């Protein structure tokens, strides 16, 4: 039961603007953490871009990650990336809480142009850490009542968020969130290289197969 | 760009040496990993050490693995001689890349038996390979072989078992040896529990890790109910955070069964309808058994309420129902 990342974005007219992010990558192999982080940022921003205002959704990725997103009517959006064990409703409680707190601490005039370096919101790391244990972090029964009427859209893959004809590969290639190394990993057909076969699965982490 | 055989030879020998030196200079390396790196950077070793993590750049693997693999096979076929130090280094490199290469572990068994390698060294190597390959069957199998070698060297282990049952009969002279052996044993058990827990966290329902954990307790903690009780309580948090891990809950069932057996209820009475009480058992032990059951049921029900929809939880509850 794990939370991997928690991020706040501004949903602009054409793209999402990352305002702040926190990560817990301790369960990933040490040398993959920086790439995994980049892919999580990329994925979070993309999801916010493709989610309409006033919507909550959960997007499954590679069968073992769930990206939960909530985009408010004022275009403030939050994404939490969790494993499939972590209770979905607690993620939405967390998102609601974080966005509420963020909007009170950071003026909306700063959202369209803000960046993690310029935005003064420090609580994200603490929230991520505290919510690693969902029972300690929140009163579960309260959450149950609040979310029963809320509709959450479920997407089985990232691809279902894309426009017709759009390819994830192209978005990866163009992304400013991904370094050259990460882009190179994504393109390499690793499962076909001889050394990978000998080694079995070389890596099995977020987007890096 | 085709490398000449000579160039590959030189490269591989350097890499094997780099790995060996890394371990000599940094005995606290606690994780291994591969670094995705399609091309070599000019004149730099593919072996990277950062914050006690040892990384191998992927570009060198296609040279390294077949080469050392071949070298070891030639040694086995008596076509090529390797001295002990070279064998240690080569098998170490091989196993870091492919821990399921049985031949490499077997060569290390021979080195261990002739005193060229300490058992602790192999426990350490196994611990490292499990950080990258947490299920590796050959690593776990070899690990048990090594632990058995260590156990065989304990003259006092037999006494340890007796000590628990007939304390009054142990002689004073033996007591000190026994205490030292007990401490060493306790340390080993603790380390194994940690290695298993780490491997279980790295791979969901890691059957190999949990079976090993059971093996360790069966062979090193028989009759020591304190260890079983400690395990039961220390694992509460872990299973709460891994509610769909069937193997974790199966382990709890094993612990409970052992504790109940220890409380003098025969294992043959364990049936689907729950344990029946032997006529000769004391009221105290029946009460303790009930307590254990009640606590586990409560714990399980609590988890089910908090995290609905996990089969492992229901299966665990059913097993106790």
Short mmCIF file of C-alpha atoms in Angstrom, two decimals:
data_model
loop_
_atom_site.label_atom_id
_atom_site.label_comp_id
_atom_site.label_asym_id
_atom_site.label_seq_id
_atom_site.Cartn_x
_atom_site.Cartn_y
_atom_site.Cartn_z
CA UNK A 1 0.00 0.00 0.00
CA UNK A 2 1.97 2.96 -1.24
CA UNK A 3 1.80 6.52 -2.45
CA UNK A 4 4.51 7.48 -4.92
CA UNK A 5 3.80 11.06 -5.87
CA UNK A 6 1.57 13.99 -5.05
CA UNK A 7 1.47 17.03 -7.33
CA UNK A 8 -0.43 20.25 -7.84
CA UNK A 9 -0.92 21.74 -11.31
CA UNK A 10 -2.66 24.61 -12.98
CA UNK A 11 -4.77 23.48 -15.92
CA UNK A 12 -4.06 26.07 -18.58
CA UNK A 13 -5.93 26.33 -21.85
CA UNK A 14 -3.44 24.20 -23.77
CA UNK A 15 -1.21 22.60 -21.20
CA UNK A 16 -0.84 21.91 -17.48
CA UNK A 17 1.62 23.91 -15.41
CA UNK A 18 3.34 22.06 -12.58
CA UNK A 19 3.21 24.12 -9.38
CA UNK A 20 4.51 21.74 -6.74
CA UNK A 21 5.31 18.07 -6.36
CA UNK A 22 6.39 15.58 -3.71
CA UNK A 23 7.70 12.07 -4.31
CA UNK A 24 8.38 8.92 -2.36
CA UNK A 25 10.51 6.71 -4.57
CA UNK A 26 12.08 4.63 -1.82
CA UNK A 27 10.53 1.44 -3.16
CA UNK A 28 12.13 1.86 -6.58
CA UNK A 29 15.57 0.63 -7.46
CA UNK A 30 18.09 3.36 -6.55
CA UNK A 31 19.46 4.00 -10.02
CA UNK A 32 16.03 4.34 -11.58
CA UNK A 33 14.61 6.90 -9.22
CA UNK A 34 15.42 10.01 -11.20
CA UNK A 35 13.85 8.62 -14.36
CA UNK A 36 10.84 7.30 -12.50
CA UNK A 37 10.33 10.75 -11.01
CA UNK A 38 10.47 12.35 -14.44
CA UNK A 39 7.91 9.92 -15.83
CA UNK A 40 5.60 10.50 -12.89
CA UNK A 41 5.77 14.25 -13.44
CA UNK A 42 5.13 13.79 -17.14
CA UNK A 43 2.17 11.50 -16.47
CA UNK A 44 0.64 13.75 -13.83
CA UNK A 45 0.80 16.83 -16.06
CA UNK A 46 -0.66 14.92 -19.01
CA UNK A 47 -3.53 13.61 -16.93
CA UNK A 48 -4.41 17.08 -15.69
CA UNK A 49 -4.31 18.36 -19.26
CA UNK A 50 -6.75 15.70 -20.41
CA UNK A 51 -9.16 15.89 -17.47
CA UNK A 52 -12.08 18.32 -17.63
CA UNK A 53 -12.87 20.87 -14.96
CA UNK A 54 -14.88 19.62 -12.05
CA UNK A 55 -13.89 15.99 -12.68
CA UNK A 56 -12.41 13.20 -10.62
CA UNK A 57 -10.81 10.25 -12.34
CA UNK A 58 -8.54 7.28 -11.72
CA UNK A 59 -6.20 6.16 -14.48
CA UNK A 60 -4.61 2.75 -14.38
CA UNK A 61 -1.07 2.48 -15.67
CA UNK A 62 0.85 -0.71 -16.47
CA UNK A 63 -1.66 -2.65 -14.41
CA UNK A 64 -0.02 -1.76 -11.12
CA UNK A 65 -0.25 2.00 -10.67
CA UNK A 66 -3.30 4.16 -10.20
CA UNK A 67 -3.13 7.86 -10.96
CA UNK A 68 -5.95 9.67 -9.17
CA UNK A 69 -6.78 13.14 -10.43
CA UNK A 70 -9.09 15.91 -9.30
CA UNK A 71 -9.39 19.07 -11.37
CA UNK A 72 -11.42 21.81 -9.74
CA UNK A 73 -13.63 24.30 -11.52
CA UNK A 74 -11.03 27.02 -10.93
CA UNK A 75 -8.48 24.93 -12.94
CA UNK A 76 -6.43 23.89 -9.95
CA UNK A 77 -5.63 20.21 -10.33
CA UNK A 78 -4.05 17.57 -8.12
CA UNK A 79 -2.68 14.12 -8.95
CA UNK A 80 -1.68 11.36 -6.61
CA UNK A 81 0.04 8.26 -7.99
CA UNK A 82 -0.52 5.18 -5.83
CA UNK A 83 -0.35 1.41 -6.08
CA UNK A 84 -3.51 -0.64 -6.60
CA UNK A 85 -3.81 -1.59 -2.90
CA UNK A 86 -4.11 1.94 -1.63
CA UNK A 87 -7.77 2.86 -1.03
CA UNK A 88 -9.04 5.11 -3.78
CA UNK A 89 -11.36 7.17 -1.57
CA UNK A 90 -8.51 8.20 0.73
CA UNK A 91 -6.64 9.51 -2.31
CA UNK A 92 -9.56 11.76 -3.18
CA UNK A 93 -9.82 12.99 0.39
CA UNK A 94 -6.14 13.82 0.24
CA UNK A 95 -6.50 15.65 -3.08
CA UNK A 96 -9.46 17.67 -1.83
CA UNK A 97 -7.57 18.63 1.29
CA UNK A 98 -4.34 19.56 -0.49
CA UNK A 99 -5.99 21.66 -3.19
CA UNK A 100 -8.07 23.44 -0.59
CA UNK A 101 -5.04 24.25 1.52
CA UNK A 102 -2.95 25.21 -1.53
CA UNK A 103 -5.57 27.63 -2.83
CA UNK A 104 -5.66 29.37 0.54
CA UNK A 105 -1.88 29.71 0.76
CA UNK A 106 -1.03 30.52 -2.84
CA UNK A 107 -2.83 33.32 -4.63
CA UNK A 108 -4.64 32.22 -7.79
CA UNK A 109 -3.01 35.01 -9.74
CA UNK A 110 0.27 33.11 -9.37
CA UNK A 111 -1.06 29.80 -10.68
CA UNK A 112 -0.76 30.24 -14.46
CA UNK A 113 2.90 31.21 -14.35
CA UNK A 114 4.13 29.57 -11.15
CA UNK A 115 6.73 26.81 -10.87
CA UNK A 116 7.99 24.58 -8.06
CA UNK A 117 10.83 27.06 -7.43
CA UNK A 118 8.62 30.12 -7.14
CA UNK A 119 5.60 28.68 -5.37
CA UNK A 120 5.59 28.88 -1.57
CA UNK A 121 3.73 25.82 -0.42
CA UNK A 122 5.67 23.56 1.86
CA UNK A 123 3.18 21.02 3.14
CA UNK A 124 3.16 18.58 0.23
CA UNK A 125 6.01 16.38 1.49
CA UNK A 126 4.44 16.10 4.91
CA UNK A 127 1.04 15.19 3.49
CA UNK A 128 2.60 12.51 1.27
CA UNK A 129 4.49 11.07 4.18
CA UNK A 130 1.54 11.13 6.58
CA UNK A 131 -0.83 9.51 4.11
CA UNK A 132 1.48 6.55 3.51
CA UNK A 133 -0.53 4.91 6.25
CA UNK A 134 -4.14 5.64 5.26
CA UNK A 135 -5.66 4.59 8.57
CA UNK A 136 -3.46 6.93 10.56
CA UNK A 137 -4.03 9.80 8.20
CA UNK A 138 -7.75 9.96 8.01
CA UNK A 139 -11.10 8.98 9.44
CA UNK A 140 -12.24 6.39 6.92
CA UNK A 141 -15.91 6.43 7.78
CA UNK A 142 -16.21 10.15 7.16
CA UNK A 143 -14.67 9.73 3.74
CA UNK A 144 -17.06 6.95 2.81
CA UNK A 145 -20.09 9.16 3.40
CA UNK A 146 -18.71 12.12 1.49
CA UNK A 147 -17.67 10.26 -1.61
CA UNK A 148 -20.65 8.01 -2.11
CA UNK A 149 -22.39 10.51 -4.34
CA UNK A 150 -19.24 11.58 -6.16
CA UNK A 151 -18.63 10.15 -9.54
CA UNK A 152 -15.15 8.94 -10.32
CA UNK A 153 -14.30 8.09 -13.90
CA UNK A 154 -12.12 5.04 -14.32
CA UNK A 155 -9.66 4.76 -17.20
CA UNK A 156 -7.92 1.46 -17.78
CA UNK A 157 -4.99 2.97 -19.61
CA UNK A 158 -3.31 6.29 -20.25
CA UNK A 159 -4.13 5.85 -23.92
CA UNK A 160 -7.85 6.27 -23.26
CA UNK A 161 -7.15 9.88 -22.25
CA UNK A 162 -5.56 10.73 -25.55
CA UNK A 163 -7.18 12.20 -28.64
CA UNK A 164 -7.79 10.01 -31.64
CA UNK A 165 -4.53 9.58 -33.54
CA UNK A 166 -2.43 10.85 -30.68
CA UNK A 167 0.39 8.60 -29.60
CA UNK A 168 1.93 8.45 -26.15
CA UNK A 169 5.35 7.96 -27.79
CA UNK A 170 5.07 11.37 -29.48
CA UNK A 171 4.07 13.05 -26.25
CA UNK A 172 7.02 11.47 -24.49
CA UNK A 173 9.39 12.68 -27.20
CA UNK A 174 8.09 16.27 -26.95
CA UNK A 175 7.83 16.47 -23.17
CA UNK A 176 9.81 19.07 -21.27
CA UNK A 177 9.49 17.00 -18.09
CA UNK A 178 11.63 14.19 -19.44
CA UNK A 179 15.39 14.32 -19.78
CA UNK A 180 17.18 12.83 -22.77
CA UNK A 181 18.11 9.72 -20.87
CA UNK A 182 14.52 9.01 -19.87
CA UNK A 183 13.36 9.56 -23.43
CA UNK A 184 16.03 7.16 -24.66
CA UNK A 185 14.97 4.45 -22.19
CA UNK A 186 11.37 4.76 -23.26
CA UNK A 187 12.26 4.17 -26.89
CA UNK A 188 14.60 1.22 -26.47
CA UNK A 189 12.89 -2.12 -27.01
CA UNK A 190 14.54 -3.51 -23.92
CA UNK A 191 12.72 -6.78 -23.90
CA UNK A 192 14.37 -7.65 -27.18
CA UNK A 193 17.97 -7.06 -26.28
CA UNK A 194 19.96 -10.20 -25.74
CA UNK A 195 21.47 -9.12 -22.48
CA UNK A 196 18.02 -8.28 -21.11
CA UNK A 197 16.85 -11.78 -21.95
CA UNK A 198 19.77 -13.27 -20.10
CA UNK A 199 19.10 -11.08 -17.15
CA UNK A 200 15.39 -11.62 -17.18
CA UNK A 201 13.60 -8.43 -16.48
CA UNK A 202 16.14 -5.64 -16.48
CA UNK A 203 13.82 -3.20 -14.83
CA UNK A 204 10.15 -3.26 -14.08
CA UNK A 205 9.42 0.23 -13.00
CA UNK A 206 7.33 3.14 -14.06
CA UNK A 207 7.44 3.26 -17.86
CA UNK A 208 10.90 1.72 -17.87
CA UNK A 209 10.41 -1.85 -18.99
CA UNK B 1 32.13 -1.36 -33.82
CA UNK B 2 33.42 -4.86 -33.25
CA UNK B 3 35.65 -5.35 -30.27
CA UNK B 4 38.57 -7.68 -30.67
CA UNK B 5 38.73 -10.62 -28.36
CA UNK B 6 41.72 -9.08 -26.65
CA UNK B 7 39.93 -5.81 -26.00
CA UNK B 8 36.96 -7.62 -24.50
CA UNK B 9 39.31 -9.67 -22.36
CA UNK B 10 40.99 -6.57 -20.96
CA UNK B 11 37.69 -4.77 -20.44
CA UNK B 12 36.06 -7.64 -18.61
CA UNK B 13 39.02 -8.25 -16.35
CA UNK B 14 39.02 -4.60 -15.39
CA UNK B 15 35.30 -4.66 -14.65
CA UNK B 16 35.57 -7.80 -12.50
CA UNK B 17 38.41 -6.15 -10.60
CA UNK B 18 36.41 -2.92 -10.22
CA UNK B 19 33.54 -4.84 -8.65
CA UNK B 20 35.85 -6.72 -6.32
CA UNK B 21 37.59 -3.50 -5.26
CA UNK B 22 34.29 -1.74 -4.71
CA UNK B 23 33.33 -4.39 -2.15
CA UNK B 24 36.74 -4.30 -0.47
CA UNK B 25 36.68 -0.52 -0.09
CA UNK B 26 32.99 -0.17 0.74
CA UNK B 27 31.82 -2.98 2.96
CA UNK B 28 28.50 -1.24 3.59
CA UNK B 29 27.14 -1.60 0.05
CA UNK B 30 23.52 -2.57 0.55
CA UNK B 31 21.92 -2.60 -2.89
CA UNK B 32 22.80 -3.42 -6.47
CA UNK B 33 21.20 -2.12 -9.63
CA UNK B 34 21.56 -1.60 -13.35
CA UNK B 35 22.02 1.82 -14.87
CA UNK B 36 20.42 2.26 -18.25
CA UNK B 37 23.32 3.50 -20.29
CA UNK B 38 23.49 2.43 -23.92
CA UNK B 39 27.03 3.64 -24.58
CA UNK B 40 30.26 3.67 -22.67
CA UNK B 41 31.53 7.04 -21.56
CA UNK B 42 35.12 7.58 -22.54
CA UNK B 43 37.55 5.72 -20.33
CA UNK B 44 35.21 5.41 -17.37
CA UNK B 45 34.39 2.27 -15.50
CA UNK B 46 30.85 0.94 -15.90
CA UNK B 47 30.86 0.28 -12.16
CA UNK B 48 29.29 3.16 -10.26
CA UNK B 49 29.07 3.58 -6.53
CA UNK B 50 26.61 6.07 -5.07
CA UNK B 51 25.41 6.27 -1.49
CA UNK B 52 26.27 2.64 -0.80
CA UNK B 53 24.49 1.42 -3.92
CA UNK B 54 26.49 -0.44 -6.55
CA UNK B 55 25.43 0.18 -10.13
CA UNK B 56 26.45 -1.57 -13.33
CA UNK B 57 26.02 0.36 -16.55
CA UNK B 58 23.97 -1.66 -18.99
CA UNK B 59 26.30 -1.25 -21.98
CA UNK B 60 28.93 -3.54 -20.50
CA UNK B 61 26.59 -6.39 -19.64
CA UNK B 62 26.59 -7.83 -23.16
CA UNK B 63 30.37 -8.24 -22.94
CA UNK B 64 30.60 -9.10 -19.30
CA UNK B 65 27.99 -11.76 -18.80
CA UNK B 66 28.83 -14.16 -21.65
CA UNK B 67 32.54 -13.80 -20.92
CA UNK B 68 32.48 -14.65 -17.21
CA UNK B 69 29.80 -17.27 -17.82
CA UNK B 70 32.04 -18.96 -20.35
CA UNK B 71 35.13 -18.70 -18.17
CA UNK B 72 33.39 -20.46 -15.32
CA UNK B 73 32.10 -23.24 -17.54
CA UNK B 74 35.62 -23.77 -18.92
CA UNK B 75 36.89 -24.02 -15.36
CA UNK B 76 34.24 -26.60 -14.56
CA UNK B 77 35.19 -28.61 -17.62
CA UNK B 78 38.81 -28.48 -16.45
CA UNK B 79 39.79 -26.69 -19.64
CA UNK B 80 40.89 -23.55 -17.88
CA UNK B 81 42.41 -23.08 -14.46
CA UNK B 82 41.31 -20.34 -12.09
CA UNK B 83 42.80 -19.71 -8.69
CA UNK B 84 40.62 -19.25 -5.63
CA UNK B 85 40.69 -15.49 -5.68
CA UNK B 86 39.73 -15.40 -9.36
CA UNK B 87 36.92 -17.86 -8.69
CA UNK B 88 35.58 -15.71 -5.87
CA UNK B 89 35.65 -12.60 -8.07
CA UNK B 90 34.18 -14.26 -11.14
CA UNK B 91 31.35 -16.01 -9.33
CA UNK B 92 30.56 -12.79 -7.49
CA UNK B 93 30.31 -10.86 -10.77
CA UNK B 94 28.23 -13.60 -12.37
CA UNK B 95 25.79 -13.85 -9.51
CA UNK B 96 25.27 -10.09 -9.33
CA UNK B 97 24.15 -10.28 -12.95
CA UNK B 98 22.35 -13.61 -12.85
CA UNK B 99 21.80 -15.11 -9.39
CA UNK B 100 19.98 -18.12 -10.80
CA UNK B 101 23.13 -19.50 -12.37
CA UNK B 102 23.38 -22.57 -10.15
CA UNK B 103 26.90 -23.50 -11.22
CA UNK B 104 28.25 -20.26 -9.77
CA UNK B 105 26.64 -20.93 -6.38
CA UNK B 106 27.98 -24.51 -6.49
CA UNK B 107 31.51 -23.30 -7.10
CA UNK B 108 31.10 -21.07 -4.07
CA UNK B 109 29.91 -24.08 -2.04
CA UNK B 110 33.21 -25.77 -2.84
CA UNK B 111 35.16 -22.65 -1.88
CA UNK B 112 33.24 -22.48 1.38
CA UNK B 113 33.90 -26.10 2.19
CA UNK B 114 37.62 -25.75 1.71
CA UNK B 115 37.74 -22.61 3.81
CA UNK B 116 38.52 -20.14 1.01
CA UNK B 117 35.25 -18.33 1.62
CA UNK B 118 33.34 -17.56 4.77
CA UNK B 119 29.63 -18.37 5.02
CA UNK B 120 28.95 -14.77 6.03
CA UNK B 121 30.33 -13.66 2.67
CA UNK B 122 27.74 -15.68 0.81
CA UNK B 123 24.93 -14.50 3.05
CA UNK B 124 26.02 -10.97 2.20
CA UNK B 125 26.20 -11.67 -1.53
CA UNK B 126 22.78 -13.29 -1.43
CA UNK B 127 21.35 -10.32 0.41
CA UNK B 128 22.64 -8.06 -2.36
CA UNK B 129 21.35 -10.12 -5.27
CA UNK B 130 17.94 -10.20 -3.60
CA UNK B 131 17.78 -6.40 -3.76
CA UNK B 132 17.65 -6.74 -7.52
CA UNK B 133 16.16 -10.22 -7.85
CA UNK B 134 13.96 -10.68 -4.78
CA UNK B 135 12.46 -13.96 -5.94
CA UNK B 136 15.64 -15.64 -7.19
CA UNK B 137 15.04 -19.31 -6.31
CA UNK B 138 18.71 -20.30 -6.48
CA UNK B 139 19.69 -17.50 -4.11
CA UNK B 140 17.21 -18.67 -1.49
CA UNK B 141 18.22 -22.33 -1.93
CA UNK B 142 21.91 -21.52 -1.57
CA UNK B 143 21.13 -19.35 1.42
CA UNK B 144 19.56 -22.30 3.23
CA UNK B 145 22.58 -24.45 2.41
CA UNK B 146 24.88 -21.82 3.92
CA UNK B 147 22.73 -21.47 7.03
CA UNK B 148 22.79 -25.24 7.44
CA UNK B 149 26.61 -25.13 7.28
CA UNK B 150 26.59 -22.50 10.00
CA UNK B 151 24.16 -24.56 12.10
CA UNK B 152 26.33 -27.65 11.74
CA UNK B 153 29.21 -25.74 13.29
CA UNK B 154 27.17 -25.03 16.41
CA UNK B 155 28.12 -27.76 18.87
CA UNK B 156 25.78 -26.20 21.34
CA UNK B 157 22.68 -26.03 19.16
CA UNK B 158 21.60 -29.42 20.38
CA UNK B 159 22.03 -28.15 23.90
CA UNK B 160 20.02 -25.08 23.01
CA UNK B 161 16.98 -27.20 22.26
CA UNK B 162 17.39 -29.14 25.43
CA UNK B 163 17.98 -25.97 27.44
CA UNK B 164 14.52 -24.76 26.67
CA UNK B 165 12.86 -27.91 27.86
CA UNK B 166 14.92 -29.02 30.82
CA UNK B 167 16.65 -25.97 32.20
CA UNK B 168 17.50 -27.52 35.52
CA UNK B 169 19.58 -30.25 33.90
CA UNK B 170 22.08 -28.07 31.99
CA UNK B 171 25.54 -28.04 33.54
CA UNK B 172 27.23 -24.77 34.38
CA UNK B 173 30.19 -25.41 32.06
CA UNK B 174 27.91 -25.82 29.09
CA UNK B 175 25.84 -22.80 29.99
CA UNK B 176 28.37 -20.25 28.76
CA UNK B 177 28.89 -21.92 25.39
CA UNK B 178 25.18 -22.29 25.07
CA UNK B 179 24.60 -18.62 25.84
CA UNK B 180 27.11 -17.55 23.21
CA UNK B 181 25.55 -19.89 20.68
CA UNK B 182 22.08 -18.66 21.58
CA UNK B 183 23.14 -15.05 21.02
CA UNK B 184 24.72 -15.88 17.69
CA UNK B 185 21.65 -17.83 16.67
CA UNK B 186 19.35 -14.99 17.68
CA UNK B 187 21.45 -12.61 15.59
CA UNK B 188 21.23 -14.88 12.56
CA UNK B 189 17.49 -15.27 12.94
CA UNK B 190 17.08 -11.51 13.16
CA UNK B 191 19.13 -10.96 10.02
CA UNK B 192 17.15 -13.57 8.10
CA UNK B 193 13.86 -12.02 9.16
CA UNK B 194 15.09 -8.67 7.82
CA UNK B 195 16.30 -10.11 4.52
CA UNK B 196 12.93 -11.86 4.04
CA UNK B 197 10.96 -8.75 4.93
CA UNK B 198 12.98 -6.69 2.47
CA UNK B 199 12.50 -9.21 -0.34
CA UNK B 200 8.78 -9.49 0.46
CA UNK B 201 8.46 -5.72 0.14
CA UNK B 202 10.20 -5.71 -3.23
CA UNK B 203 7.92 -8.25 -4.85
CA UNK B 204 4.23 -8.88 -4.09
CA UNK B 205 3.31 -12.28 -2.63
CA UNK B 206 6.95 -13.32 -2.76
CA UNK B 207 6.40 -16.99 -1.98
CA UNK B 208 10.14 -17.80 -2.01
CA UNK B 209 10.91 -15.15 0.58
CA UNK B 210 8.11 -16.23 2.92
CA UNK B 211 8.95 -19.96 2.59
CA UNK B 212 12.52 -19.14 3.52
CA UNK B 213 11.27 -17.24 6.53
CA UNK B 214 9.29 -20.30 7.62
CA UNK B 215 12.31 -22.56 7.05
CA UNK B 216 14.50 -20.35 9.25
CA UNK B 217 12.08 -20.47 12.15
CA UNK B 218 11.54 -24.21 11.78
CA UNK B 219 15.27 -24.94 11.79
CA UNK B 220 16.58 -22.25 14.10
CA UNK B 221 13.81 -21.38 16.52
CA UNK B 222 12.05 -24.62 17.33
CA UNK B 223 10.25 -24.42 20.62
CA UNK B 224 11.23 -20.79 21.08
CA UNK B 225 7.74 -19.38 21.38
CA UNK B 226 9.01 -15.90 22.16
CA UNK B 227 10.35 -15.61 18.61
CA UNK B 228 6.99 -16.67 17.21
CA UNK B 229 5.10 -14.22 19.40
CA UNK B 230 7.48 -11.41 18.44
CA UNK B 231 7.05 -12.23 14.76
CA UNK B 232 3.28 -12.24 15.09
CA UNK B 233 3.20 -8.81 16.67
CA UNK B 234 5.95 -7.21 14.58
CA UNK B 235 4.24 -8.32 11.37
CA UNK B 236 0.94 -6.64 12.13
CA UNK B 237 2.01 -3.38 10.59
CA UNK B 238 3.57 -5.04 7.55
CA UNK B 239 0.49 -7.06 6.62
CA UNK B 240 -1.72 -4.02 7.28
CA UNK B 241 0.24 -2.20 4.61
CA UNK B 242 0.19 -5.19 2.23
CA UNK B 243 -3.40 -6.37 2.50
CA UNK B 244 -3.40 -8.32 -0.72
CA UNK B 245 -0.24 -10.25 0.03
CA UNK B 246 -1.45 -13.85 0.40
CA UNK B 247 1.97 -15.10 1.44
CA UNK B 248 2.15 -12.66 4.32
CA UNK B 249 -1.10 -13.91 5.77
CA UNK B 250 -0.12 -17.52 5.14
CA UNK B 251 2.96 -16.81 7.26
CA UNK B 252 0.76 -15.56 10.09
CA UNK B 253 -1.18 -18.83 9.89
CA UNK B 254 2.11 -20.74 10.19
CA UNK B 255 3.08 -18.71 13.27
CA UNK B 256 -0.27 -19.35 14.92
CA UNK B 257 -0.10 -23.08 14.21
CA UNK B 258 3.36 -23.31 15.75
CA UNK B 259 2.31 -21.39 18.83
CA UNK B 260 -0.72 -23.59 19.29
CA UNK B 261 1.36 -26.74 18.83
CA UNK B 262 3.74 -25.40 21.39
CA UNK B 263 0.89 -24.91 23.82
CA UNK B 264 0.57 -28.70 23.70
CA UNK B 265 -2.33 -29.06 21.37
CA UNK B 266 -1.44 -31.69 18.78
CA UNK B 267 -1.23 -30.54 15.17
CA UNK B 268 -3.30 -33.53 14.08
CA UNK B 269 -6.26 -31.90 15.78
CA UNK B 270 -6.06 -28.92 13.44
CA UNK B 271 -9.07 -29.27 11.20
CA UNK B 272 -11.34 -27.00 9.22
CA UNK B 273 -13.69 -26.60 12.09
CA UNK B 274 -10.91 -25.23 14.28
CA UNK B 275 -8.75 -26.97 16.86
CA UNK B 276 -10.44 -29.22 19.37
CA UNK B 277 -9.04 -29.33 22.84
CA UNK B 278 -7.14 -32.34 24.09
CA UNK B 279 -8.51 -33.73 27.28
CA UNK B 280 -5.12 -33.41 28.95
CA UNK B 281 -4.43 -29.75 28.15
CA UNK B 282 -4.56 -27.28 30.99
CA UNK B 283 -7.27 -24.65 31.22
CA UNK B 284 -4.50 -22.03 30.97
CA UNK B 285 -3.29 -23.19 27.59
CA UNK B 286 -6.82 -23.42 26.20
CA UNK B 287 -7.38 -19.88 27.33
CA UNK B 288 -4.17 -18.75 25.62
CA UNK B 289 -5.18 -20.50 22.43
CA UNK B 290 -8.55 -18.80 22.51
CA UNK B 291 -6.80 -15.50 23.09
CA UNK B 292 -4.54 -15.98 20.08
CA UNK B 293 -7.48 -16.84 17.89
CA UNK B 294 -9.63 -14.00 19.11
CA UNK B 295 -6.85 -11.45 18.58
CA UNK B 296 -6.15 -12.66 15.06
CA UNK B 297 -9.84 -12.65 14.12
CA UNK B 298 -10.23 -9.14 15.48
CA UNK B 299 -7.14 -7.96 13.64
CA UNK B 300 -8.36 -9.50 10.41
CA UNK B 301 -11.91 -8.16 10.70
CA UNK B 302 -10.54 -4.73 11.40
CA UNK B 303 -8.49 -4.85 8.21
CA UNK B 304 -11.47 -6.07 6.18
CA UNK B 305 -13.55 -3.14 7.40
CA UNK B 306 -10.82 -0.66 6.60
CA UNK B 307 -9.85 -2.13 3.25
CA UNK B 308 -12.80 -3.88 1.65
CA UNK B 309 -12.31 -6.08 -1.39
CA UNK B 310 -9.08 -7.93 -0.69
CA UNK B 311 -9.29 -11.66 -1.16
CA UNK B 312 -6.24 -12.39 1.00
CA UNK B 313 -7.99 -10.93 4.04
CA UNK B 314 -11.14 -12.99 3.55
CA UNK B 315 -9.11 -16.12 2.89
CA UNK B 316 -7.19 -15.54 6.12
CA UNK B 317 -10.38 -15.00 8.09
CA UNK B 318 -11.96 -18.12 6.60
CA UNK B 319 -8.97 -20.17 7.60
CA UNK B 320 -9.64 -19.18 11.18
CA UNK B 321 -13.40 -19.28 11.09
#
